Tab-separated table of C-alpha atoms in Angstrom:
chain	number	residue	atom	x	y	z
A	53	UNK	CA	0.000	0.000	0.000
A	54	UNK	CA	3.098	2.412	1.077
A	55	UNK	CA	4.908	1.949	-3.147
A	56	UNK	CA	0.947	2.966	-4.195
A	57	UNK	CA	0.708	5.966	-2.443
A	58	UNK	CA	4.554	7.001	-3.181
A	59	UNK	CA	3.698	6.107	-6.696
A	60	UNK	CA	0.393	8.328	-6.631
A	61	UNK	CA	2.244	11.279	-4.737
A	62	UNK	CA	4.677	11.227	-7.352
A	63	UNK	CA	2.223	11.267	-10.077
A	64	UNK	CA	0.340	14.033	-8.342
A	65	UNK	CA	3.139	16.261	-7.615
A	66	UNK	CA	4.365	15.907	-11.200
A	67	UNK	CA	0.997	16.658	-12.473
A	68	UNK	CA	0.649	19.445	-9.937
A	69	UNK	CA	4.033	20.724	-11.629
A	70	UNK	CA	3.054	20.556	-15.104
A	71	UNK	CA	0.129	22.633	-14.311
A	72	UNK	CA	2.042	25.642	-12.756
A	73	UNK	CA	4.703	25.733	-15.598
A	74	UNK	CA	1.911	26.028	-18.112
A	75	UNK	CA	0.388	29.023	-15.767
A	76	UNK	CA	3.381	30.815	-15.652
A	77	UNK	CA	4.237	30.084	-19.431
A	78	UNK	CA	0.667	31.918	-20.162
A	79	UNK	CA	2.233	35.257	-18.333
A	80	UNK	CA	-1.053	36.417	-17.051
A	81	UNK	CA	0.410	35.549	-13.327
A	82	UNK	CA	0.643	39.073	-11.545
A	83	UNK	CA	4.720	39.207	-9.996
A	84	UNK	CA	3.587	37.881	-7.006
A	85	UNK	CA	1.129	34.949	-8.118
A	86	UNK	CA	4.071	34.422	-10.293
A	87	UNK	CA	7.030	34.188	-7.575
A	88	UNK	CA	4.385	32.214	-5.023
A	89	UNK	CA	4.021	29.462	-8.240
A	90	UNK	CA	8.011	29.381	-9.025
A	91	UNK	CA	8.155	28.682	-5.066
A	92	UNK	CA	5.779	26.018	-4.975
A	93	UNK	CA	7.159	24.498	-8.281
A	94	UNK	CA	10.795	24.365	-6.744
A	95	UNK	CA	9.209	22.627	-3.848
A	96	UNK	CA	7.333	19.805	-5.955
A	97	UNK	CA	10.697	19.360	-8.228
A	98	UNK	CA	12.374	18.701	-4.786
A	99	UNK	CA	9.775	16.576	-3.930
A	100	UNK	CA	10.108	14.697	-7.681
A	101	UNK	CA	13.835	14.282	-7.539
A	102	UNK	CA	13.453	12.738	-3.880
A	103	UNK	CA	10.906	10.179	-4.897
A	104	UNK	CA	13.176	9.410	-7.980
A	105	UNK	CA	16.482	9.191	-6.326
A	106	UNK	CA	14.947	6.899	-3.253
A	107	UNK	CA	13.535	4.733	-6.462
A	108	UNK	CA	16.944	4.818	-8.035
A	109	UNK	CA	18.414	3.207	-4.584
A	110	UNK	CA	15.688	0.857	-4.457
A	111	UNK	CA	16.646	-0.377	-8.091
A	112	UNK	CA	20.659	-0.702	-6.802
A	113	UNK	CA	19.359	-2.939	-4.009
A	114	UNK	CA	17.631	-5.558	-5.989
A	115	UNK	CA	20.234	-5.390	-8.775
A	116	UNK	CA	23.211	-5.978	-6.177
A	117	UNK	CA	24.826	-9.193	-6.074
A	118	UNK	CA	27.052	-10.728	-3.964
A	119	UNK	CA	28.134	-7.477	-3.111
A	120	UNK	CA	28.561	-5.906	-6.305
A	121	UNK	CA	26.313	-4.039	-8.244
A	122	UNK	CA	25.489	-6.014	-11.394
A	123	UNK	CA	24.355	-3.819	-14.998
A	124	UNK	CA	21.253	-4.940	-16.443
A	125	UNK	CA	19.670	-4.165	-19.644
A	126	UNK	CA	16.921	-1.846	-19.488
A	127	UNK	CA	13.991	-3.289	-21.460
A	128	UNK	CA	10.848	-1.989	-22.943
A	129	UNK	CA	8.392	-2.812	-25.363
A	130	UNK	CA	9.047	-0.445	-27.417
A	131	UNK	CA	11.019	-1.173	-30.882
A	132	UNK	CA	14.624	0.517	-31.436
């Protein structure tokens, strides 16, 4: 239940993100709607790059063997 709602926060967060750089792309944020979005953004990209580099660990843990960390292929089903 904990990796679902890490997984949700995450999405949220990013979506939450994605949603204040298009308002302050538009420009019709006064100076200080505008600095109180940057602030929250910076926040929620903190947030992001957390979540990603505690999922980044948790990858190096089950990829470690005998002690050493082992490279795996990356695979997707998506055609090169």
């Amino acid at each position: 239940m904990a990796r679902k709602k890490a997984a949700l926060d995450f999405e949220q967060s990013l979506t939450e993100l994605q949603t204040i750089v298009e308002r302050l792309e538009n420009g019709e944020l006064s100076l200080e709607e505008s600095l109180s979005a940057f602030e929250q953004g910076i926040s929620l990209t903190r947030d992001c790059q957390a979540s990603l580099t505690q999922a980044e660990q948790k990858v190096q843990i089950l990829l470690e063997r005998d002690g050493a960390l082992e490279a795996a292929p990356f695979e997707t089903d998506e055609p090169l």
